[in-house]
GROMACS .gro file of C-alpha atoms in nm:
model
  245
    1MET     CA    1  -2.299  -1.729   0.713
    2ALA     CA    2  -2.359  -1.374   0.707
    3ASP     CA    3  -2.086  -1.153   0.714
    4ARG     CA    4  -2.086  -0.773   0.752
    5ILE     CA    5  -2.137  -0.570   0.443
    6GLN     CA    6  -1.854  -0.360   0.461
    7LYS     CA    7  -1.584  -0.689   0.536
    8VAL     CA    8  -1.737  -0.852   0.225
    9LEU     CA    9  -1.729  -0.617  -0.062
   10ALA     CA   10  -1.337  -0.496   0.038
   11ALA     CA   11  -1.244  -0.885   0.059
   12ALA     CA   12  -1.418  -0.861  -0.290
   13GLY     CA   13  -1.182  -0.585  -0.419
   14LEU     CA   14  -1.501  -0.312  -0.456
   15GLY     CA   15  -1.280  -0.077  -0.250
   16SER     CA   16  -1.139  -0.028   0.094
   17ARG     CA   17  -1.387  -0.086   0.381
   18ARG     CA   18  -1.373   0.305   0.505
   19HIS     CA   19  -1.495   0.350   0.113
   20ILE     CA   20  -1.716   0.112   0.083
   21GLU     CA   21  -1.874   0.245   0.469
   22SER     CA   22  -1.872   0.612   0.236
   23LEU     CA   23  -2.092   0.447  -0.034
   24ILE     CA   24  -2.286   0.295   0.212
   25LYS     CA   25  -2.369   0.655   0.358
   26ALA     CA   26  -2.459   0.792   0.065
   27GLY     CA   27  -2.734   0.565  -0.037
   28ARG     CA   28  -2.508   0.408  -0.274
   29VAL     CA   29  -2.508   0.040  -0.194
   30ARG     CA   30  -2.809  -0.200  -0.191
   31VAL     CA   31  -2.915  -0.487  -0.047
   32ASN     CA   32  -3.254  -0.717  -0.215
   33ASP     CA   33  -3.321  -0.362  -0.407
   34GLN     CA   34  -3.301  -0.187  -0.065
   35VAL     CA   35  -3.093   0.063   0.043
   36ALA     CA   36  -2.832  -0.093   0.310
   37GLN     CA   37  -2.674   0.097   0.608
   38PRO     CA   38  -2.382   0.055   0.803
   39GLY     CA   39  -2.345  -0.331   0.984
   40ASP     CA   40  -2.569  -0.472   0.809
   41LYS     CA   41  -2.443  -0.837   0.682
   42LEU     CA   42  -2.471  -1.019   0.387
   43ASN     CA   43  -2.578  -1.404   0.309
   44PRO     CA   44  -2.432  -1.584   0.021
   45GLN     CA   45  -2.796  -1.552  -0.184
   46ASP     CA   46  -2.809  -1.166  -0.111
   47ARG     CA   47  -2.827  -0.958  -0.427
   48VAL     CA   48  -2.590  -0.633  -0.435
   49SER     CA   49  -2.545  -0.350  -0.649
   50ILE     CA   50  -2.339  -0.047  -0.644
   51ASP     CA   51  -2.476   0.274  -0.827
   52ARG     CA   52  -2.739   0.004  -0.951
   53ARG     CA   53  -2.475  -0.184  -1.104
   54ARG     CA   54  -2.472  -0.539  -0.988
   55VAL     CA   55  -2.217  -0.725  -0.782
   56GLN     CA   56  -2.145  -1.091  -0.820
   57LEU     CA   57  -2.084  -1.200  -0.451
   58ARG     CA   58  -2.192  -1.564  -0.545
   59PRO     CA   59  -1.951  -1.874  -0.426
   60ALA     CA   60  -1.790  -1.987  -0.724
   61PRO     CA   61  -1.974  -2.283  -0.849
   62LYS     CA   62  -1.874  -2.704  -0.725
   63GLY     CA   63  -1.552  -2.774  -0.889
   64ALA     CA   64  -1.465  -2.468  -0.991
   65ARG     CA   65  -1.114  -2.386  -0.953
   66GLN     CA   66  -1.055  -2.133  -0.648
   67THR     CA   67  -0.891  -1.823  -0.697
   68GLY     CA   68  -0.721  -1.643  -0.422
   69PRO     CA   69  -0.657  -1.179  -0.419
   70LYS     CA   70  -0.437  -1.077  -0.719
   71VAL     CA   71  -0.130  -0.839  -0.588
   72LEU     CA   72   0.074  -0.685  -0.849
   73ALA     CA   73   0.410  -0.512  -0.812
   74TYR     CA   74   0.485  -0.215  -0.916
   75TYR     CA   75   0.845  -0.005  -0.967
   76LYS     CA   76   0.689   0.328  -0.874
   77PRO     CA   77   0.935   0.597  -1.121
   78GLN     CA   78   0.983   0.983  -0.969
   79GLY     CA   79   0.696   1.216  -1.067
   80GLU     CA   80   0.396   0.951  -1.013
   81ILE     CA   81   0.120   0.999  -0.777
   82CYS     CA   82  -0.081   0.713  -0.576
   83THR     CA   83  -0.361   0.888  -0.664
   84ALA     CA   84  -0.672   0.755  -0.892
   85ALA     CA   85  -0.670   1.115  -1.070
   86ASP     CA   86  -0.516   1.402  -1.004
   87PRO     CA   87  -0.695   1.760  -1.078
   88GLN     CA   88  -0.321   1.878  -1.225
   89GLY     CA   89  -0.302   1.621  -1.479
   90ARG     CA   90  -0.012   1.453  -1.330
   91ARG     CA   91   0.069   1.103  -1.372
   92THR     CA   92  -0.099   0.842  -1.150
   93VAL     CA   93   0.034   0.512  -1.034
   94PHE     CA   94  -0.292   0.333  -1.164
   95ALA     CA   95  -0.281   0.430  -1.521
   96GLY     CA   96  -0.042   0.141  -1.657
   97LEU     CA   97  -0.229  -0.141  -1.478
   98PRO     CA   98  -0.387  -0.386  -1.558
   99LYS     CA   99  -0.782  -0.370  -1.598
  100LEU     CA  100  -1.014  -0.579  -1.360
  101LYS     CA  101  -1.300  -0.754  -1.466
  102GLN     CA  102  -1.476  -0.676  -1.120
  103GLY     CA  103  -1.319  -0.432  -0.868
  104ARG     CA  104  -1.055  -0.185  -0.872
  105TRP     CA  105  -0.654  -0.220  -0.763
  106LEU     CA  106  -0.620  -0.100  -0.413
  107SER     CA  107  -0.232  -0.011  -0.329
  108VAL     CA  108  -0.086  -0.068  -0.029
  109GLY     CA  109   0.086   0.247   0.132
  110ARG     CA  110   0.183   0.524  -0.069
  111LEU     CA  111   0.509   0.651  -0.183
  112ASP     CA  112   0.548   1.045  -0.231
  113LEU     CA  113   0.597   1.212  -0.579
  114ASN     CA  114   0.981   1.232  -0.510
  115THR     CA  115   0.995   0.916  -0.391
  116SER     CA  116   1.073   0.575  -0.618
  117GLY     CA  117   1.023   0.194  -0.586
  118LEU     CA  118   0.809  -0.070  -0.432
  119LEU     CA  119   0.446  -0.048  -0.421
  120LEU     CA  120   0.213  -0.273  -0.394
  121PHE     CA  121  -0.135  -0.334  -0.545
  122THR     CA  122  -0.423  -0.583  -0.454
  123ASN     CA  123  -0.802  -0.662  -0.558
  124ASP     CA  124  -0.820  -0.748  -0.157
  125GLY     CA  125  -0.922  -0.460   0.083
  126ALA     CA  126  -0.936  -0.701   0.355
  127LEU     CA  127  -0.561  -0.809   0.230
  128ALA     CA  128  -0.443  -0.443   0.189
  129ASN     CA  129  -0.548  -0.367   0.579
  130ARG     CA  130  -0.345  -0.637   0.712
  131LEU     CA  131  -0.036  -0.504   0.517
  132MET     CA  132  -0.096  -0.180   0.618
  133HIS     CA  133  -0.196  -0.242   0.973
  134PRO     CA  134   0.052  -0.075   1.236
  135ARG     CA  135  -0.043  -0.392   1.477
  136HIS     CA  136   0.096  -0.658   1.245
  137GLN     CA  137   0.422  -0.464   1.219
  138VAL     CA  138   0.528  -0.533   0.835
  139GLU     CA  139   0.864  -0.382   0.752
  140ARG     CA  140   0.936  -0.099   0.493
  141GLU     CA  141   1.262  -0.105   0.406
  142TYR     CA  142   1.398   0.212   0.215
  143ALA     CA  143   1.740   0.267   0.013
  144VAL     CA  144   1.843   0.672   0.138
  145ARG     CA  145   2.054   0.881  -0.038
  146VAL     CA  146   2.136   1.183   0.211
  147LEU     CA  147   2.349   1.534   0.164
  148GLY     CA  148   2.617   1.542   0.455
  149GLN     CA  149   2.742   1.257   0.706
  150PRO     CA  150   2.522   1.189   1.023
  151ALA     CA  151   2.698   1.204   1.367
  152ALA     CA  152   2.721   0.862   1.558
  153ALA     CA  153   2.455   1.076   1.831
  154GLN     CA  154   2.247   1.140   1.566
  155LEU     CA  155   2.225   0.794   1.425
  156ARG     CA  156   2.118   0.705   1.785
  157ALA     CA  157   1.885   0.936   1.802
  158LEU     CA  158   1.658   0.804   1.477
  159THR     CA  159   1.689   0.471   1.634
  160ASP     CA  160   1.605   0.522   1.973
  161GLY     CA  161   1.292   0.776   1.870
  162VAL     CA  162   1.295   1.112   1.764
  163PRO     CA  163   0.929   1.346   1.810
  164LEU     CA  164   0.767   1.444   1.508
  165GLU     CA  165   0.436   1.665   1.426
  166ASP     CA  166   0.242   1.299   1.468
  167GLY     CA  167   0.395   1.210   1.700
  168VAL     CA  168   0.748   1.016   1.798
  169ALA     CA  169   0.944   0.794   1.555
  170CYS     CA  170   1.229   0.546   1.496
  171PHE     CA  171   1.368   0.388   1.247
  172LYS     CA  172   1.330  -0.044   1.353
  173SER     CA  173   1.777  -0.027   1.175
  174ILE     CA  174   2.015   0.209   1.033
  175SER     CA  175   2.252   0.029   0.832
  176PRO     CA  176   2.546   0.242   0.652
  177GLY     CA  177   2.598   0.263   0.235
  178ALA     CA  178   2.783   0.341  -0.017
  179GLY     CA  179   2.881   0.726  -0.111
  180GLN     CA  180   3.153   0.965  -0.110
  181GLY     CA  181   3.185   1.330  -0.094
  182ARG     CA  182   2.882   1.473   0.068
  183ASN     CA  183   2.681   1.193  -0.041
  184ARG     CA  184   2.599   0.870   0.143
  185TRP     CA  185   2.403   0.631   0.078
  186TYR     CA  186   2.222   0.431   0.433
  187GLN     CA  187   1.929   0.143   0.382
  188VAL     CA  188   1.689   0.197   0.706
  189THR     CA  189   1.409   0.001   0.785
  190LEU     CA  190   1.073   0.092   1.026
  191THR     CA  191   0.741  -0.111   1.070
  192GLU     CA  192   0.500   0.173   0.987
  193GLY     CA  193   0.376   0.415   0.721
  194ARG     CA  194   0.332   0.761   0.794
  195ASN     CA  195   0.330   1.067   0.577
  196ARG     CA  196   0.699   1.140   0.448
  197GLU     CA  197   0.787   0.971   0.766
  198VAL     CA  198   1.123   0.872   0.636
  199ARG     CA  199   1.234   1.197   0.487
  200ARG     CA  200   1.099   1.340   0.795
  201LEU     CA  201   1.273   1.110   1.035
  202TRP     CA  202   1.594   1.250   0.850
  203GLU     CA  203   1.498   1.593   0.816
  204SER     CA  204   1.502   1.635   1.203
  205GLN     CA  205   1.867   1.575   1.247
  206GLY     CA  206   1.882   1.861   1.040
  207LEU     CA  207   1.940   1.638   0.745
  208GLN     CA  208   1.864   1.692   0.348
  209VAL     CA  209   1.736   1.335   0.145
  210ASN     CA  210   1.808   1.379  -0.184
  211ARG     CA  211   1.686   1.042  -0.285
  212LEU     CA  212   1.434   0.789  -0.206
  213ILE     CA  213   1.389   0.409  -0.264
  214ARG     CA  214   1.164   0.186  -0.088
  215ILE     CA  215   1.297  -0.162  -0.170
  216ARG     CA  216   1.141  -0.401   0.008
  217TYR     CA  217   0.771  -0.447   0.192
  218GLY     CA  218   0.755  -0.721   0.449
  219ALA     CA  219   0.869  -1.015   0.237
  220CYS     CA  220   0.841  -0.872  -0.108
  221LYS     CA  221   1.174  -0.731  -0.200
  222LEU     CA  222   1.266  -0.530  -0.536
  223PRO     CA  223   1.390  -0.695  -0.791
  224ARG     CA  224   1.759  -0.582  -0.957
  225ASN     CA  225   1.626  -0.677  -1.298
  226LYS     CA  226   1.353  -0.397  -1.271
  227ARG     CA  227   1.309  -0.095  -1.430
  228PRO     CA  228   1.057   0.181  -1.297
  229GLY     CA  229   0.683   0.197  -1.466
  230GLN     CA  230   0.704  -0.226  -1.451
  231TYR     CA  231   0.465  -0.399  -1.284
  232TRP     CA  232   0.440  -0.802  -1.223
  233GLU     CA  233   0.199  -1.032  -1.084
  234LEU     CA  234   0.319  -1.184  -0.703
  235SER     CA  235   0.255  -1.555  -0.742
  236GLN     CA  236   0.072  -1.728  -0.456
  237GLN     CA  237   0.395  -1.821  -0.288
  238GLU     CA  238   0.512  -1.463  -0.246
  239ILE     CA  239   0.144  -1.376  -0.138
  240ASP     CA  240   0.174  -1.647   0.116
  241ALA     CA  241   0.558  -1.502   0.217
  242LEU     CA  242   0.327  -1.177   0.283
  243LEU     CA  243   0.082  -1.291   0.528
  244ALA     CA  244   0.283  -1.472   0.734
  245VAL     CA  245   0.305  -1.135   0.969
   0.00000   0.00000   0.00000
């Protein structure tokens, strides 16, 4: 059956649908030697190329083992950036990932330069979109160390909702953790991934975050035995759990 070209190429791990659409608009995608247009549909027998390099989209031969999308979990250290390349020459989260025979790794959301913890990658654009899209309400959980002791009214405001420059935001839950003196740990959850949202929420109450670690994304948790800079591939069972939202 024919399907939209953006959907097919994203599912093949060749980029997000938005990225594929930009390639098409730039005239870099061809179908059967003709320049593709946004909204074109592909059939299994169509010949597709990007920058005149053939992309293999044929179904697997009969009897061949079917393989689903790959998902990597990565323990991001502080100081790495979540882009494929950096003009300033800083190390990116993609630098140490294994190479793919076809397609590329897509990050599921981002973590800012000074945030460490769990970051997911997949070669499947549709899966990445499903895990990131706000309508699916996939929980993200963070361990956050705050300078100072928040008052009860401040914690209530953070779960009731506070206005930020890009709209009202809130934590789904806040749980107190360990801490003595001026630093206190909390575990917080939220179901969206706006830029620096966790930090901005605390800052809205006049509180400073001096340590931030993502410890869970959906059903995937950061194992205690992993160290910053390590990555590992999720099993099919773990991927199924991620998608059970």
